[in-house]
Amino acid sequence: MTKSYTSLSEIKSEIASGEITVEKLVKGYLDKISANTRLNAFNEVFEQEALICAQNVDSRIKQGIAGKLAGMVIAIKDNICYKGHKVSASSKILDNFTSVYSSTIVERLLAEDAVIIGRCNCDEFAMGASNENSYFGAVKNFADESRVPGGSSGGSAVAVQAGMCHAAIGTDTGGSVRQPASFCGLVGLKPTYGRISRHGIIAYASSFDQVGPITRSIEDAALLLEIMAGPDEYDSTLADNAVPSYLPDNNKPESIKKIAYLQEAVSSPGVDSEVKSNLVQYIDKLRNAGHIVKPIAFELLDFLVPTYYILAMAEASSNLSRYDGVHIGYRSPAAVDLLSTYKNSRSEGFGKEVKRRIMLGTFVLSAGYYDAYFAKAQKVRRMIREKTDAILKEYDFILIPTAPEPAFPIGRKEKDPVVTYLADIFTVQASLSGVPAISLPTGNNSKGLPLGLQLLTRHFEEKELLNFSEYFLGL
């Protein structure tokens, strides 16, 4: 069985000494996948292909021409296109669909000799915070198999958590990389919107969707960001900013940092008591280290979740309109004419949560309601961004819990879906304002469930965020 490695540098060191090969690594991960099928983390494993790729990487290492990711075995979320491979977004409507091209990020990862071992389960079309909304069934948290792993990138997080790969790539629309990372005790990074290409990523909400790594170390998150980031002619929303080396310096910050934390995260009765105490513990650590840590009130806190869901559902309604049984996707056998093709194919092909979001999104975009909901939400989003930017002009970072509670039980059904949506209360601020955010593993609660805290900083300052995150975890 493959031992657990914290970083790629550890793997490279053992490859250089001859202790392991990439092929042996892949075989070890495949054994772990086989032993943990009950977790339901993978929708498909690329077993033979991964072994052949590993042999090729071993050869390139011996020749001295291997890329930066040689030795890294990666899993990708099942909404990331990989030429010649199936991609379904964990939905029946795309079951057995094979991608005819690769996403930009897959091309960049492969160019640096990463081995892609499989595609991971996720909430259908990345819509959910528990990974229970999947056509392929729920994913189980390796720390407690009665609990959810978080969503929507739950399969990606569990694949890393259970040692079935070294790192994974997810997507984060409203917290879908950060929340699973928190629930699984891992590092989850959502870069600045416009930092990584979305070309070849199945769209949910295009003004929010962002690719991000899930790793065991800051070092690996930084390396993966560096390789995936940068301009791409296929994505016009990308920034032209140069891509620096994101690898952390491992040094104490050169100056005292000013950190703001949300007062509501400590005072609200809706936040789990151990999540609160975890936050307070790190606030005290930062103060004892000489940093300035102050509470702030975010007056727009109550508007974060409704604003996010109005806009995300509207964009989902538009993006998912193409899956109709005619242009693309599953076609119902009960279809007899155009209308029944649309109605039956979409009714049978989409799951309950996706249908709910499409219908709500269509409603807020409809005549008579557009100004009352969608247009108003856009205005509030601008206010949220301006308020967040103003805080980050005064402070270096914002510190908040990643989620208001640890991983909750599988099958916990809420009568009101809004209650479930409120699980995103701490992650959607970064999504609405477009700033980078990272979830960091900060220990376990009394039941052994992982807890995570989140740091936000200014647009395109991932270098500073990763540097401080490395320091933060060493406190």
Tab-separated table of N, CA, C and O in Angstrom, residues 22-23 26-27 30 44-57 73-74 76 81-86 98 102 106 110 114-119:
chain	number	residue	atom	x	y	z
A	22	VAL	N	6.900	6.168	-10.152
A	22	VAL	CA	5.547	6.673	-10.367
A	22	VAL	C	4.591	5.501	-10.613
A	22	VAL	O	3.452	5.495	-10.144
A	23	GLU	N	5.104	4.474	-11.307
A	23	GLU	CA	4.260	3.306	-11.561
A	23	GLU	C	3.853	2.627	-10.251
A	23	GLU	O	2.690	2.244	-10.065
A	26	VAL	N	1.164	4.732	-8.568
A	26	VAL	CA	-0.156	4.549	-9.181
A	26	VAL	C	-0.765	3.219	-8.752
A	26	VAL	O	-1.955	3.144	-8.410
A	27	LYS	N	0.045	2.170	-8.728
A	27	LYS	CA	-0.466	0.860	-8.294
A	27	LYS	C	-0.962	0.914	-6.858
A	27	LYS	O	-2.001	0.330	-6.515
A	30	LEU	N	-4.278	2.753	-6.852
A	30	LEU	CA	-5.325	1.881	-7.405
A	30	LEU	C	-5.773	0.841	-6.373
A	30	LEU	O	-6.962	0.523	-6.280
A	44	GLU	N	-15.407	7.019	-12.253
A	44	GLU	CA	-14.654	6.178	-13.188
A	44	GLU	C	-13.173	6.259	-12.848
A	44	GLU	O	-12.663	7.328	-12.527
A	45	VAL	N	-12.503	5.103	-12.917
A	45	VAL	CA	-11.065	5.051	-12.676
A	45	VAL	C	-10.374	4.716	-13.992
A	45	VAL	O	-10.748	3.768	-14.679
A	46	PHE	N	-9.349	5.486	-14.344
A	46	PHE	CA	-8.610	5.269	-15.596
A	46	PHE	C	-7.427	4.335	-15.327
A	46	PHE	O	-6.265	4.729	-15.462
A	47	GLU	N	-7.706	3.115	-14.940
A	47	GLU	CA	-6.681	2.217	-14.405
A	47	GLU	C	-5.530	1.948	-15.373
A	47	GLU	O	-4.374	2.269	-15.083
A	48	GLN	N	-5.820	1.357	-16.529
A	48	GLN	CA	-4.761	0.987	-17.464
A	48	GLN	C	-4.050	2.210	-18.025
A	48	GLN	O	-2.827	2.238	-18.163
A	49	GLU	N	-4.825	3.222	-18.325
A	49	GLU	CA	-4.247	4.454	-18.874
A	49	GLU	C	-3.293	5.119	-17.876
A	49	GLU	O	-2.221	5.602	-18.249
A	50	ALA	N	-3.694	5.124	-16.598
A	50	ALA	CA	-2.857	5.741	-15.566
A	50	ALA	C	-1.532	4.986	-15.414
A	50	ALA	O	-0.466	5.596	-15.233
A	51	LEU	N	-1.578	3.668	-15.515
A	51	LEU	CA	-0.355	2.867	-15.408
A	51	LEU	C	0.592	3.127	-16.580
A	51	LEU	O	1.809	3.263	-16.403
A	52	ILE	N	0.022	3.215	-17.787
A	52	ILE	CA	0.844	3.508	-18.974
A	52	ILE	C	1.455	4.899	-18.864
A	52	ILE	O	2.643	5.108	-19.143
A	53	CYS	N	0.640	5.856	-18.425
A	53	CYS	CA	1.121	7.237	-18.249
A	53	CYS	C	2.244	7.270	-17.212
A	53	CYS	O	3.250	7.961	-17.398
A	54	ALA	N	2.082	6.501	-16.130
A	54	ALA	CA	3.106	6.463	-15.083
A	54	ALA	C	4.428	5.917	-15.612
A	54	ALA	O	5.508	6.434	-15.289
A	55	GLN	N	4.355	4.883	-16.434
A	55	GLN	CA	5.568	4.315	-17.037
A	55	GLN	C	6.270	5.351	-17.905
A	55	GLN	O	7.507	5.473	-17.884
A	56	ASN	N	5.475	6.120	-18.655
A	56	ASN	CA	6.050	7.174	-19.507
A	56	ASN	C	6.716	8.253	-18.669
A	56	ASN	O	7.790	8.770	-19.027
A	57	VAL	N	6.067	8.614	-17.542
A	57	VAL	CA	6.649	9.646	-16.668
A	57	VAL	C	7.944	9.132	-16.045
A	57	VAL	O	8.938	9.870	-15.950
A	73	VAL	N	-0.047	12.235	-8.698
A	73	VAL	CA	-1.199	11.495	-9.218
A	73	VAL	C	-2.455	12.250	-8.796
A	73	VAL	O	-2.694	12.459	-7.604
A	74	ILE	N	-3.229	12.661	-9.792
A	74	ILE	CA	-4.337	13.589	-9.578
A	74	ILE	C	-5.662	12.956	-9.993
A	74	ILE	O	-5.726	12.186	-10.953
A	76	ILE	N	-9.666	14.209	-11.065
A	76	ILE	CA	-10.392	15.410	-11.492
A	76	ILE	C	-11.886	15.241	-11.254
A	76	ILE	O	-12.433	14.143	-11.350
A	81	CYS	N	-13.624	18.491	-18.521
A	81	CYS	CA	-13.509	17.722	-19.767
A	81	CYS	C	-12.088	17.217	-20.001
A	81	CYS	O	-11.115	17.949	-19.823
A	82	TYR	N	-12.014	15.952	-20.440
A	82	TYR	CA	-10.744	15.284	-20.725
A	82	TYR	C	-10.984	14.488	-22.009
A	82	TYR	O	-11.773	13.557	-22.027
A	83	LYS	N	-10.323	14.903	-23.073
A	83	LYS	CA	-10.582	14.348	-24.405
A	83	LYS	C	-10.551	12.814	-24.413
A	83	LYS	O	-9.634	12.189	-23.887
A	84	GLY	N	-11.589	12.237	-25.023
A	84	GLY	CA	-11.674	10.790	-25.137
A	84	GLY	C	-12.149	10.088	-23.884
A	84	GLY	O	-12.191	8.867	-23.829
A	85	HIS	N	-12.527	10.864	-22.869
A	85	HIS	CA	-13.007	10.311	-21.601
A	85	HIS	C	-14.436	10.788	-21.335
A	85	HIS	O	-14.828	11.873	-21.756
A	86	LYS	N	-15.158	9.973	-20.610
A	86	LYS	CA	-16.522	10.363	-20.257
A	86	LYS	C	-16.495	11.524	-19.274
A	86	LYS	O	-15.581	11.658	-18.464
A	98	THR	N	-19.040	11.357	-23.990
A	98	THR	CA	-17.576	11.382	-24.076
A	98	THR	C	-17.115	12.738	-24.600
A	98	THR	O	-17.620	13.221	-25.620
A	102	SER	N	-10.154	18.441	-24.473
A	102	SER	CA	-9.723	18.568	-23.081
A	102	SER	C	-9.827	20.016	-22.627
A	102	SER	O	-9.587	20.954	-23.407
A	106	VAL	N	-6.654	20.589	-17.861
A	106	VAL	CA	-6.184	19.214	-18.067
A	106	VAL	C	-4.957	19.219	-18.975
A	106	VAL	O	-3.968	18.525	-18.712
A	110	LEU	N	-1.308	17.794	-17.719
A	110	LEU	CA	-0.659	16.703	-18.443
A	110	LEU	C	0.679	17.150	-19.032
A	110	LEU	O	1.638	16.367	-19.078
A	114	ALA	N	1.670	15.332	-14.866
A	114	ALA	CA	0.752	14.779	-13.861
A	114	ALA	C	0.108	13.518	-14.427
A	114	ALA	O	-0.061	13.388	-15.644
A	115	VAL	N	-0.240	12.585	-13.558
A	115	VAL	CA	-0.982	11.385	-13.946
A	115	VAL	C	-2.410	11.547	-13.449
A	115	VAL	O	-2.637	11.748	-12.249
A	116	ILE	N	-3.372	11.487	-14.364
A	116	ILE	CA	-4.784	11.604	-13.972
A	116	ILE	C	-5.350	10.204	-13.796
A	116	ILE	O	-5.404	9.417	-14.739
A	117	ILE	N	-5.782	9.888	-12.579
A	117	ILE	CA	-6.162	8.521	-12.232
A	117	ILE	C	-7.658	8.236	-12.370
A	117	ILE	O	-8.075	7.082	-12.438
A	118	GLY	N	-8.480	9.294	-12.449
A	118	GLY	CA	-9.908	9.053	-12.602
A	118	GLY	C	-10.721	10.316	-12.449
A	118	GLY	O	-10.181	11.396	-12.201
A	119	ARG	N	-12.047	10.168	-12.620
A	119	ARG	CA	-12.960	11.305	-12.443
A	119	ARG	C	-13.828	11.055	-11.215
A	119	ARG	O	-14.315	9.948	-10.969
